[in-house]
PDB file of C-alpha atoms in Angstrom:
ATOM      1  CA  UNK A 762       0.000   0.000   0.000  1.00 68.00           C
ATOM      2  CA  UNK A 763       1.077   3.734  -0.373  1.00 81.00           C
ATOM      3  CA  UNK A 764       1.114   4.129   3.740  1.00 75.00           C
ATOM      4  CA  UNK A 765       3.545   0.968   3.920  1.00 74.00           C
ATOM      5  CA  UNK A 766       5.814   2.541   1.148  1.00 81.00           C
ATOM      6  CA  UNK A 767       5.638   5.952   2.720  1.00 84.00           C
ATOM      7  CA  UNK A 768       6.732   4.971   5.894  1.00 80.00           C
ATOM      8  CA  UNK A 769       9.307   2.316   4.816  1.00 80.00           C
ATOM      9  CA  UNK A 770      11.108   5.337   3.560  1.00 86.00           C
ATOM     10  CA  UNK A 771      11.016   6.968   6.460  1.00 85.00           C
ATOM     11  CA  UNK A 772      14.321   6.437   9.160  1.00 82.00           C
ATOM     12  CA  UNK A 773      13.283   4.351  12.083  1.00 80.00           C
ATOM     13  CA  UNK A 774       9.880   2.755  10.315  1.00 80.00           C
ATOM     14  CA  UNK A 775      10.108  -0.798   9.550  1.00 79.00           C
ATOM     15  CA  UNK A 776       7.583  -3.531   8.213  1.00 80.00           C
ATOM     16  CA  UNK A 777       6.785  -6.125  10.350  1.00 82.00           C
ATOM     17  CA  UNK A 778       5.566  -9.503  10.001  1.00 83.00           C
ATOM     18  CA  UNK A 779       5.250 -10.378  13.667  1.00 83.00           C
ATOM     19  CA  UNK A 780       3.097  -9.132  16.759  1.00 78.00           C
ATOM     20  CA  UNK A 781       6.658  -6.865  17.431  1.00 83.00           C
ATOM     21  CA  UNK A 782       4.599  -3.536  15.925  1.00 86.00           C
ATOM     22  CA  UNK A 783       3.532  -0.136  16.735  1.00 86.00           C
ATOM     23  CA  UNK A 784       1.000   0.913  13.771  1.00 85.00           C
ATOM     24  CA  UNK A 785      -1.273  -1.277  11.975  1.00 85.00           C
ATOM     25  CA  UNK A 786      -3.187  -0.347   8.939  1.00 83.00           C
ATOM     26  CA  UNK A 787      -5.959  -2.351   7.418  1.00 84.00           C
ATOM     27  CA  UNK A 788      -9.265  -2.573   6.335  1.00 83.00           C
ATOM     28  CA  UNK A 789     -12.729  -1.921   9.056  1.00 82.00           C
ATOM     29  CA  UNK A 790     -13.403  -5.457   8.438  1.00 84.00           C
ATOM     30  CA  UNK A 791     -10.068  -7.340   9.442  1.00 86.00           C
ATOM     31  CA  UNK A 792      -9.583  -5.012  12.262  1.00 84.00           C
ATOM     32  CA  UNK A 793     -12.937  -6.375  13.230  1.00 81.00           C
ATOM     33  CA  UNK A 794     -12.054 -10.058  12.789  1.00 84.00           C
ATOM     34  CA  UNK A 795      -8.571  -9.883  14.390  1.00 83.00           C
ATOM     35  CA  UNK A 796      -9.749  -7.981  17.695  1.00 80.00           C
ATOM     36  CA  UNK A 797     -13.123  -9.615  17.801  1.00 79.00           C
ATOM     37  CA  UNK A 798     -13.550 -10.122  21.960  1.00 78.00           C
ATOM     38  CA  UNK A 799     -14.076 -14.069  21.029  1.00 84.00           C
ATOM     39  CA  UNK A 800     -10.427 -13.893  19.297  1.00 82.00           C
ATOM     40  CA  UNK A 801      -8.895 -12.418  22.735  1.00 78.00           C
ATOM     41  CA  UNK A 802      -6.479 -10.252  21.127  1.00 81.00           C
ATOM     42  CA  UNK A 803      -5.587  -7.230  22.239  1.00 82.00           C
ATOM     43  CA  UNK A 804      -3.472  -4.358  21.679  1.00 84.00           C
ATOM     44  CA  UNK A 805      -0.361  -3.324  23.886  1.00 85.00           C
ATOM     45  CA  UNK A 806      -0.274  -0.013  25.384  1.00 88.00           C
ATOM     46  CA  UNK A 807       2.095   0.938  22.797  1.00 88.00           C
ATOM     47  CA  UNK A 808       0.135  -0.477  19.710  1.00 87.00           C
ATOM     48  CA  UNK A 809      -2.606   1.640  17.575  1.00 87.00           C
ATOM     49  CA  UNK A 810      -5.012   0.755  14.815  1.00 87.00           C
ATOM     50  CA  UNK A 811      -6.426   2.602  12.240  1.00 84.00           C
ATOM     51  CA  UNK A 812     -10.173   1.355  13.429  1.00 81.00           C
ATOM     52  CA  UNK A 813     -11.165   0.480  15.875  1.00 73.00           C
ATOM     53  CA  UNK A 814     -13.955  -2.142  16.918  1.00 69.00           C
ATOM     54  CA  UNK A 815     -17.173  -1.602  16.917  1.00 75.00           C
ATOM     55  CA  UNK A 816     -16.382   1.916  15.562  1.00 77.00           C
ATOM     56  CA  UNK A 817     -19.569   1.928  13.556  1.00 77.00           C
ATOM     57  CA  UNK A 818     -21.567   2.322  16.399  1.00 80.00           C
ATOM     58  CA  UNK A 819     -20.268   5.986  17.145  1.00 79.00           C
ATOM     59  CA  UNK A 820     -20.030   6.692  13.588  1.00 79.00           C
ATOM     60  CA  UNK A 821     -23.510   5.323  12.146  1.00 82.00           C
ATOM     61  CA  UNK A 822     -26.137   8.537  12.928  1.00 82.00           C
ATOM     62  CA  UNK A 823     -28.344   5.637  14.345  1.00 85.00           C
ATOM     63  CA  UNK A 824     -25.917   3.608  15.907  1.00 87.00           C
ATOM     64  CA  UNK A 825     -24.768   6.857  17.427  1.00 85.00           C
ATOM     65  CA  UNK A 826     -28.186   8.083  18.894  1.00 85.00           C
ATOM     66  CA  UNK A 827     -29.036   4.576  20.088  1.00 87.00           C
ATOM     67  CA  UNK A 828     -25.522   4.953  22.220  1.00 88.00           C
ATOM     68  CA  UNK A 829     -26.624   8.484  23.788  1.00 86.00           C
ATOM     69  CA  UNK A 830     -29.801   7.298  24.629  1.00 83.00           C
ATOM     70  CA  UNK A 831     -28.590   4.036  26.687  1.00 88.00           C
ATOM     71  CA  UNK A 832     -26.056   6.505  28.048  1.00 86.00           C
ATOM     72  CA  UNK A 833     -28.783   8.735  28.950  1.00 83.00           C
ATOM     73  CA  UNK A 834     -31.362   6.102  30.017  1.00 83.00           C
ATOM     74  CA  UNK A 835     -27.892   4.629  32.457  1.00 85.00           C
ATOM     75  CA  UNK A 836     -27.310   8.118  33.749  1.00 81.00           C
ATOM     76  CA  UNK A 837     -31.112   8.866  35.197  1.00 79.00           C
ATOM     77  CA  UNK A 838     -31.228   5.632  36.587  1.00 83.00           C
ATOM     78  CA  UNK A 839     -27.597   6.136  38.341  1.00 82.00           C
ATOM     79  CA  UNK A 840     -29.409   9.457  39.506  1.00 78.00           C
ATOM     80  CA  UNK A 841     -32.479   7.938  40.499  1.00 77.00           C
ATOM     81  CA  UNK A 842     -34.170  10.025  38.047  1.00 66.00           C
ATOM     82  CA  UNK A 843     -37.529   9.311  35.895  1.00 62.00           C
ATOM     83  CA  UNK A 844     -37.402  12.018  34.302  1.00 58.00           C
ATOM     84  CA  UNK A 845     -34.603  13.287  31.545  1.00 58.00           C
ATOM     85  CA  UNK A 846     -31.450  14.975  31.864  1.00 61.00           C
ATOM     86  CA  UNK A 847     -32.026  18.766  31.136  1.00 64.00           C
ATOM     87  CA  UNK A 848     -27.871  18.928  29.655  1.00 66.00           C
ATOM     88  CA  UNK A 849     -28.067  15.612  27.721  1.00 64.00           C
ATOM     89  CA  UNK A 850     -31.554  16.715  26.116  1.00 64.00           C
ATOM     90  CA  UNK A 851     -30.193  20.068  25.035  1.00 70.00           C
ATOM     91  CA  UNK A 852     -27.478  18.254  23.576  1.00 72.00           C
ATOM     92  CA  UNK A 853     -29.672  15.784  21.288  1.00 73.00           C
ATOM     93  CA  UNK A 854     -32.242  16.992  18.925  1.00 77.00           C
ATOM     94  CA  UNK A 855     -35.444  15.195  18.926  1.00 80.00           C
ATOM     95  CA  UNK A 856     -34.760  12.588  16.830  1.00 85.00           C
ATOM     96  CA  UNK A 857     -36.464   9.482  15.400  1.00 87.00           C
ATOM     97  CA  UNK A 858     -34.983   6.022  13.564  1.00 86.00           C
ATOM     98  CA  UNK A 859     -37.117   4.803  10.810  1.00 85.00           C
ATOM     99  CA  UNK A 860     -39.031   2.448  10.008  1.00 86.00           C
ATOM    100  CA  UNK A 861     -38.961   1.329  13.830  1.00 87.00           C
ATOM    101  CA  UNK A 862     -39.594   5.227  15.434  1.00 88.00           C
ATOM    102  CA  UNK A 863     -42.221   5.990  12.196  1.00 90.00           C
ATOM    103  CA  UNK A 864     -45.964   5.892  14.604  1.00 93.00           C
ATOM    104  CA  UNK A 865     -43.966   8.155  16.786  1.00 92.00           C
ATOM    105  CA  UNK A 866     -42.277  10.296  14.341  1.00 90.00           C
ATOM    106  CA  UNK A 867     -45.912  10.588  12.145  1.00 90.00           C
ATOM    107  CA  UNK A 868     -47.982  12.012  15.654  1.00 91.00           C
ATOM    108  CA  UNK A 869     -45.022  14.582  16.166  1.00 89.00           C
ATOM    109  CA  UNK A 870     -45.319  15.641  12.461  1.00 88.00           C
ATOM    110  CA  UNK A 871     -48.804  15.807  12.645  1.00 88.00           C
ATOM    111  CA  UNK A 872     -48.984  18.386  15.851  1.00 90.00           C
ATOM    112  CA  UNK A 873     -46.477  20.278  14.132  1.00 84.00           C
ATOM    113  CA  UNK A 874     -46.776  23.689  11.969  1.00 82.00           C
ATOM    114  CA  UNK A 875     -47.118  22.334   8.063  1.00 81.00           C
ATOM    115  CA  UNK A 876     -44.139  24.426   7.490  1.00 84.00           C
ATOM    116  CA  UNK A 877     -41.893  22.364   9.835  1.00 85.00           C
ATOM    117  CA  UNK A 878     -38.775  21.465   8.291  1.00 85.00           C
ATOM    118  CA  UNK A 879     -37.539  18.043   9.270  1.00 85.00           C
ATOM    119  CA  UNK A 880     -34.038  16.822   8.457  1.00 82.00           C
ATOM    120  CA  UNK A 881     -33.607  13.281   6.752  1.00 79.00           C
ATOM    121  CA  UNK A 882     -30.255  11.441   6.885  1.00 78.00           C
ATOM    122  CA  UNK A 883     -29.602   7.792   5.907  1.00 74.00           C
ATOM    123  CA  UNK A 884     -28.052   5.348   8.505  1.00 72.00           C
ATOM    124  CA  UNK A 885     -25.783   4.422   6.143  1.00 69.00           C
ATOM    125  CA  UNK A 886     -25.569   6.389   3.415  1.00 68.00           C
ATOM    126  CA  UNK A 887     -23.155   9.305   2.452  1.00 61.00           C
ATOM    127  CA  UNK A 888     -20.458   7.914   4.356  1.00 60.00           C
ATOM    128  CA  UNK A 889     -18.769  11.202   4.429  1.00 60.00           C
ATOM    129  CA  UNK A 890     -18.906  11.783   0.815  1.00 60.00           C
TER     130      UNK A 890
END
């Protein structure tokens, strides 16, 4: 790859074919397999990965608003709150994940002005494009 050639060039960088590394660059998906917690690998404190785990749930606009809402959810029950958490709920817009939030999301739309303008983002979709 151009990152392995780039940094082979470089003083004090070499390739390694053994668990004796600093930097590893690869793909989402073999990150995934090679650091899966069945696998039991892990890195060293001195080791770092391009991704990371799991990474989709933080960068997936659903994934990511499922995630503040447990977090949420675990933080008024910590509190012994029913209620929500004034900071947290300034923080994240109303928001709704369709299909599954679409009875919900349809009543709110209804009550609103006509003129309401409601954002639409994929799950999946732009990818940062």
């Amino acid at each position: 790859s151009v990152l392995s050639e780039i940094f082979e060039r470089r003083e004090n960088w070499l390739r390694s074919y053994n668990d004796d590394w600093n930097f590893y660059w690869a793909s989402a998906q073999i990150v995934q397999t090679i650091f899966h917690p069945e696998k039991g690998c892990r890195l060293n404190d001195n080791q770092i990965v391009n991704h990371f785990p799991n990474f989709y749930e933080l960068t997936r606009k659903d994934m990511m608003v499922r995630n503040i809402r447990r977090y949420m959810k675990e933080l008024n029950r910590q509190a012994g709150k029913n209620g929500h958490n004034d900071e947290l709920d300034d923080f994240l817009p109303v928001t709704y994940i369709l299909p599954s939030d679409w009875s919900i999301f349809s009543e709110e739309a209804k009550s609103r002005n006509p003129g309401t303008l409601w954002i639409l983002k994929p799950a999946c979709g732009a990818q940062g494009k």
